Structures are given as structure tokens and as C-alpha cells.
GROMACS .gro file of C-alpha atoms in nm:
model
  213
    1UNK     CA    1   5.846  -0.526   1.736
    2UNK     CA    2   5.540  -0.321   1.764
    3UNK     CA    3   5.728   0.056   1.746
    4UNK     CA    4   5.955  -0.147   1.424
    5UNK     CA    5   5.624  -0.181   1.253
    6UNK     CA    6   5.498   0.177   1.321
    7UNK     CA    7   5.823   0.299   1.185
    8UNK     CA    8   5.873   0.063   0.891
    9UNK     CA    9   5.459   0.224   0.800
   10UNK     CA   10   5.559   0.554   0.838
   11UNK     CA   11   5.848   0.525   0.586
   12UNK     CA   12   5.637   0.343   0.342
   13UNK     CA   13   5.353   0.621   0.379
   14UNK     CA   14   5.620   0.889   0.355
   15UNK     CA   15   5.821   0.734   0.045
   16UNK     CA   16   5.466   0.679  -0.148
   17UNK     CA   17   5.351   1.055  -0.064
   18UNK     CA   18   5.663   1.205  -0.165
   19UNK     CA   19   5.709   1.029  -0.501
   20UNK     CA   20   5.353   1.079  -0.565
   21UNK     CA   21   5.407   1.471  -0.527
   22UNK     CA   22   5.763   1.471  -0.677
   23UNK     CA   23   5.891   1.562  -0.360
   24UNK     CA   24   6.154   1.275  -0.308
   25UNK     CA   25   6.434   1.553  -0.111
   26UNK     CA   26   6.145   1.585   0.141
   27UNK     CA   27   6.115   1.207   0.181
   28UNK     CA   28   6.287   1.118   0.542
   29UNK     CA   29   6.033   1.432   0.665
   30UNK     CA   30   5.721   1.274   0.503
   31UNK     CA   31   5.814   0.968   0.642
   32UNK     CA   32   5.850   1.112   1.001
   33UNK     CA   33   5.587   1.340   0.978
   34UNK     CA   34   5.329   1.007   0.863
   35UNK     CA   35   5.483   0.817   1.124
   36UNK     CA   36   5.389   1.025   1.394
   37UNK     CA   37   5.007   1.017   1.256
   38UNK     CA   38   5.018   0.654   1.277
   39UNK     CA   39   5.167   0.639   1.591
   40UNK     CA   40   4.892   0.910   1.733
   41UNK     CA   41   4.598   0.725   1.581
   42UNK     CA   42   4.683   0.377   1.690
   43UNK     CA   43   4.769   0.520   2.075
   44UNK     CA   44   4.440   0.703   2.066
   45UNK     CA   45   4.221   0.405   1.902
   46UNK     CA   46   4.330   0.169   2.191
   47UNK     CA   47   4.302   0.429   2.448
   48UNK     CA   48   3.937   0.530   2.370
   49UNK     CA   49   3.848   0.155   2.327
   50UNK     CA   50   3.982   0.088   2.673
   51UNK     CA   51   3.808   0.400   2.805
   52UNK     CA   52   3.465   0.307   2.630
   53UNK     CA   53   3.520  -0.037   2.799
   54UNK     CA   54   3.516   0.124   3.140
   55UNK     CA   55   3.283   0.386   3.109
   56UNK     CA   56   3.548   0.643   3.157
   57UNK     CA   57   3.551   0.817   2.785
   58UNK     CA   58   3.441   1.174   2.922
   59UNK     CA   59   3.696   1.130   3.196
   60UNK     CA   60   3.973   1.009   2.977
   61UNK     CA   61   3.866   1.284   2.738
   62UNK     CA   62   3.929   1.586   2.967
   63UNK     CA   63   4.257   1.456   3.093
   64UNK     CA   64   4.420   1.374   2.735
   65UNK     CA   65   4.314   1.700   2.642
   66UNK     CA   66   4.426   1.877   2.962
   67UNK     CA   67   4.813   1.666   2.958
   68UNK     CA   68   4.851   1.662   2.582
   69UNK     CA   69   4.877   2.055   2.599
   70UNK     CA   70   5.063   2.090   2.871
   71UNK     CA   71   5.318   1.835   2.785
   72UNK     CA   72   5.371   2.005   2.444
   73UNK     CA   73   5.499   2.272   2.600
   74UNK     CA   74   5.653   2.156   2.946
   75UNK     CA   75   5.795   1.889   2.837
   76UNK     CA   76   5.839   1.546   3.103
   77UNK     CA   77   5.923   1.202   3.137
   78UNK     CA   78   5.957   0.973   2.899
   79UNK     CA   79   5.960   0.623   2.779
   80UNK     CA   80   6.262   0.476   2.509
   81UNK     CA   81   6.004   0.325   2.282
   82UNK     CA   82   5.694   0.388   2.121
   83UNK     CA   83   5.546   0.037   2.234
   84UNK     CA   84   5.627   0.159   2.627
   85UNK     CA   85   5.466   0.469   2.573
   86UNK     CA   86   5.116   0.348   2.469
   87UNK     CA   87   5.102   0.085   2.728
   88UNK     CA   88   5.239   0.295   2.968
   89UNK     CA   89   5.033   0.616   2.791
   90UNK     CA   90   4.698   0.347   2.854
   91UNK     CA   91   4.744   0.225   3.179
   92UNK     CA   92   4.822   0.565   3.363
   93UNK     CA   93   4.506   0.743   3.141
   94UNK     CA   94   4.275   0.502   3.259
   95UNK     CA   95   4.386   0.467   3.621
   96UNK     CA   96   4.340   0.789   3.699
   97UNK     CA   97   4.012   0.811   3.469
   98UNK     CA   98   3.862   0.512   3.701
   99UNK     CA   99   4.020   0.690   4.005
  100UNK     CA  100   3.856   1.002   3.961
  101UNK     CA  101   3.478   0.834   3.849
  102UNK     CA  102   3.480   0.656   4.134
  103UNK     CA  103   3.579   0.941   4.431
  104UNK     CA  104   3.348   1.175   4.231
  105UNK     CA  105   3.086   1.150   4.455
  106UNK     CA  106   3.350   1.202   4.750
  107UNK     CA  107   3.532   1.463   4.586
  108UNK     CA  108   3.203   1.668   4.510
  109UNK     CA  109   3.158   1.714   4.901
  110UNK     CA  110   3.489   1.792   4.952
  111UNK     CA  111   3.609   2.167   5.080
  112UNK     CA  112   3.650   2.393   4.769
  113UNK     CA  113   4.021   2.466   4.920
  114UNK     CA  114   4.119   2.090   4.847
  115UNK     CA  115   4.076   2.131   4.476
  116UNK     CA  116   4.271   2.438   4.556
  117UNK     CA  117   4.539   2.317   4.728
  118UNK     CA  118   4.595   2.073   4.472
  119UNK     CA  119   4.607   2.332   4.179
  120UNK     CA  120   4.836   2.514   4.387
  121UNK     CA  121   5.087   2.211   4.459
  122UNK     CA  122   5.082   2.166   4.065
  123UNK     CA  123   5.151   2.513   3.970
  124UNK     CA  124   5.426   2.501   4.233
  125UNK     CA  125   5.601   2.177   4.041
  126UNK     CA  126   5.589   2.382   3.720
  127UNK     CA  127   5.710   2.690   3.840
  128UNK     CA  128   5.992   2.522   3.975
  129UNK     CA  129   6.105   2.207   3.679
  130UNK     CA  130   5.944   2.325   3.383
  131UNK     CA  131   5.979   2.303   3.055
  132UNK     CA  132   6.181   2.036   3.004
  133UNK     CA  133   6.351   1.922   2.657
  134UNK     CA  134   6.433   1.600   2.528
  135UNK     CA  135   6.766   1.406   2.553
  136UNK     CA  136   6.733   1.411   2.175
  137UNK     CA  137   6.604   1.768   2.115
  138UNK     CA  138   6.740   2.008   2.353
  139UNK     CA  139   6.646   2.400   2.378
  140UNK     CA  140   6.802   2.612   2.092
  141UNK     CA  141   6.902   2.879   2.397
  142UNK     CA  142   6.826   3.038   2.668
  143UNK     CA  143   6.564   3.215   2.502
  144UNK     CA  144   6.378   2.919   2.361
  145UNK     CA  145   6.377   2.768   2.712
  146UNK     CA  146   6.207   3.078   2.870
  147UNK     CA  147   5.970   3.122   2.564
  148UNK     CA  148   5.837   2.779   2.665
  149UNK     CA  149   5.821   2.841   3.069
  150UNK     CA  150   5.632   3.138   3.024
  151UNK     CA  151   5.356   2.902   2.787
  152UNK     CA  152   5.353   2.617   3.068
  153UNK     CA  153   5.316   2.888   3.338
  154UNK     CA  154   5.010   3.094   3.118
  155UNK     CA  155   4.888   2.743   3.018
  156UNK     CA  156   4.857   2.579   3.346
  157UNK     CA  157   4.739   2.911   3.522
  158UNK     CA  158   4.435   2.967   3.227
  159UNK     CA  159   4.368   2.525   3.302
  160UNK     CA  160   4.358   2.587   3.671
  161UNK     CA  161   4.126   2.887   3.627
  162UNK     CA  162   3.883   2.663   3.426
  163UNK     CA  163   3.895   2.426   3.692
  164UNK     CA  164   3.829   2.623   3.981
  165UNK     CA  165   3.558   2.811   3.769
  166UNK     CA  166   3.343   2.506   3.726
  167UNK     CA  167   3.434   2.355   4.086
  168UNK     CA  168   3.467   2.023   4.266
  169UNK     CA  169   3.119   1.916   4.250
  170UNK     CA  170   3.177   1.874   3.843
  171UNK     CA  171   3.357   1.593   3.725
  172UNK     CA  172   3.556   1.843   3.495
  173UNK     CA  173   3.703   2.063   3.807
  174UNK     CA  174   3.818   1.743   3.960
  175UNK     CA  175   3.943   1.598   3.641
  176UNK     CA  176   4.161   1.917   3.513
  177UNK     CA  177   4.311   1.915   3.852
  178UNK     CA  178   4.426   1.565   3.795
  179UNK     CA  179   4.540   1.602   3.481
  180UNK     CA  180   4.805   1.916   3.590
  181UNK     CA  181   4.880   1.727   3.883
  182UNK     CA  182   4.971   1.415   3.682
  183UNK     CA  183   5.110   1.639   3.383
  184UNK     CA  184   5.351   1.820   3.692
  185UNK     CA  185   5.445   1.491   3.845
  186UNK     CA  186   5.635   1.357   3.525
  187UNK     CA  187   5.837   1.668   3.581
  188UNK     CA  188   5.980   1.566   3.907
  189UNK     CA  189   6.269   1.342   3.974
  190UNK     CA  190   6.038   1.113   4.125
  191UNK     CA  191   5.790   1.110   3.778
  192UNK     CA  192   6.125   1.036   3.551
  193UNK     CA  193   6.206   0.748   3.793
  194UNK     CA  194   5.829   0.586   3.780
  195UNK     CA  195   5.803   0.694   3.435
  196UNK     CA  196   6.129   0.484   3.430
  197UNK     CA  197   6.062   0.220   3.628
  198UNK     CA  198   5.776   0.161   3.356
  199UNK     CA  199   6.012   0.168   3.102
  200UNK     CA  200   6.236  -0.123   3.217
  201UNK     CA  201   5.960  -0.294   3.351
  202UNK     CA  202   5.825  -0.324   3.004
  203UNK     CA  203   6.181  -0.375   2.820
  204UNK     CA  204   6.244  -0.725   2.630
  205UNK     CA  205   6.420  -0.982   2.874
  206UNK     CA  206   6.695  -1.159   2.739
  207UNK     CA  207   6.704  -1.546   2.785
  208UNK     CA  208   6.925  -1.489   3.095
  209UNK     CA  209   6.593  -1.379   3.262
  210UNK     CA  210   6.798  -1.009   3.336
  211UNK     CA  211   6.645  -0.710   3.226
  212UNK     CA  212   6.774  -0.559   2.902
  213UNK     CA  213   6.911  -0.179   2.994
   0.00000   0.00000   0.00000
């Protein structure tokens, strides 16, 4: 009911804006276009709460940062509905926000070559699944598709530069590195199928107790 409500705001926010600016042909865009906003600033209200709540802001910080550009442009696993994806979007954030605040002080005396060998693993799972496109929105060509491999690849590459630059004994080395690592994993077969699991995990039951599909 939660995405419904998201959607049914957008429309309204859309439909006032484009009658306000005589725009009315430009409506269903408007309405999209505010309805994305909405959706962003409720996801990233709750998230930041959560991640004030647990002390974990600056760590939550670098890896929304670090997977929200990557994933423009690589693409990944997905969830059916906008309700899945911000619980889903929450959960995973702050896991691996608590994860990496409390090995920090394990990770930090840790070979430099692990933080390297785990940049190197995730430039590996890009190289070899990304980009990938939406069901819905699929590459316009060939062309398109390589436009956005060679972003990921320079992306990813400049990210894992950053990280090695400032190191393992900084929380952001540690943190970039498990943002790509996380970002790469929803590329794999595996990510789509936890990503998925997630999904009907979260799905409305029907009285029958079965899991809607």
C-alpha cells in the first residue's frame, strides 16, 4: 500500500505543477519525475534516521554515495516494488554500515593486499556482468550498452583508486571497498537471486498462507 501512496503523491504533485505552469501535455512526466523525488526523499529520510540510530551515518554516507553511482550506470538487481526496495535498500545499507564499524579496528591491521584483493575481485565482477538494463528499460543498442560498460569500468577503477589511496587503516578505504563489492555482487546471478529472495520474502501473503509470486 505504501509504493500506491508514493505513486498516487507523485501524480497529484505532477498534475498540480503542470496546470500551474500550463503544461498539462507534460503531465504523466511531471508526475513521474515528482514521484521519483518523493520516493528518493522518503528512502533517504528513513535510511539516515536508522543510520543516526546506530552511529553509522559516516559509514552509511560513503557507501550510498559509492553504490548510488555505480548502480546508475551498471545497473543490478532489483526489487518489484518500491516498498521492497527501501526495506530491502535499509536493511542491506545498515548491515554492512554496522559490519564495517565494528571490524574497523581489525581491518585497519590487516595486510594492504586484502583491501586489494577485494578491489580486484570487484573489478573482476564488473568487467565480466556489467552494465545491466532493466526488464522494463532495455539498452537502445549495442552502442548504448558499451557506452555504459566503459562508465562502470572508469567509475569503479577512479572509486578503487580513492580507496587504495587513503588505505585500510581509514574507515573510508574499507568502506569504498564494500560498497563496489556489494554494488558488484547485485550483478551476479547469485545477487539477483538474494536480491530476489528479498523480494518474495517481503511480498503480501494471501490468506492461503502461500506466497504471492
Amino acid at each position: 500500500m505504501f509504493e500506491i501512496s508514493i505513486h498516487k503523491m507523485g501524480q497529484a504533485v505532477g498534475s498540480y505543477v503542470a496546470q500551474k505552469a500550463s503544461r498539462l501535455e507534460q503531465a504523466e512526466m511531471l508526475s513521474y519525475g515528482a514521484e521519483i523525488l518523493l520516493g528518493s526523499v522518503v528512502k533517504l529520510t528513513l535510511l539516515f534516521s536508522v543510520a543516526a540510530f546506530l552511529h553509522i551515518t559516516y559509514e552509511v554516507t560513503v557507501l550510498l554515495i559509492v553504490t548510488g553511482l555505480v548502480r546508475i550506470l551498471s545497473g543490478g538487481a532489483h526489487c518489484s516494488a518500491y516498498y521492497r526496495c527501501l526495506i530491502t535498500s535499509i536493511v542491506v545499507l545498515a548491515a554492512l554500515g554496522s559490519a564495517v564499524k565494528l571490524m574497523q579496528p581489525w581491518l585497519s591491521v590487516l595486510p594492504s593486499i586484502v583491501l586489494y584483493g577485494v578491489i580486484l575481485l570487484s573489478l573482476y565482477l564488473y568487467w565480466r556482468y556489467a552494465p545491466q538494463a532493466p526488464p522494463n528499460k532495455p539498452f537502445e543498442n549495442k552502442a548504448s550498452e558499451l557506452t555504459f560498460r566503459r562508465c562502470t569500468l572508469l567509475a569503479v577503477v577512479a572509486l578503487s583508486i580513492v580507496s587504495i589511496i587513503v588505505g585500510p587503516k581509514n574507515f573510508m578505504g574499507w568502506t569504498m571497498a564494500t560498497a563496489l563489492l556489494w554494488q558488484a555482487f547485485t550483478l551476479t546471478p547469485v545477487g539477483h537471486k538474494f536480491i530476489g529472495s528479498w523480494d518474495i520474502l517481503l511480498s503480501p501473503k494471501p490468506k492461503g498462507g502461500e506466497v504471492k509470486w
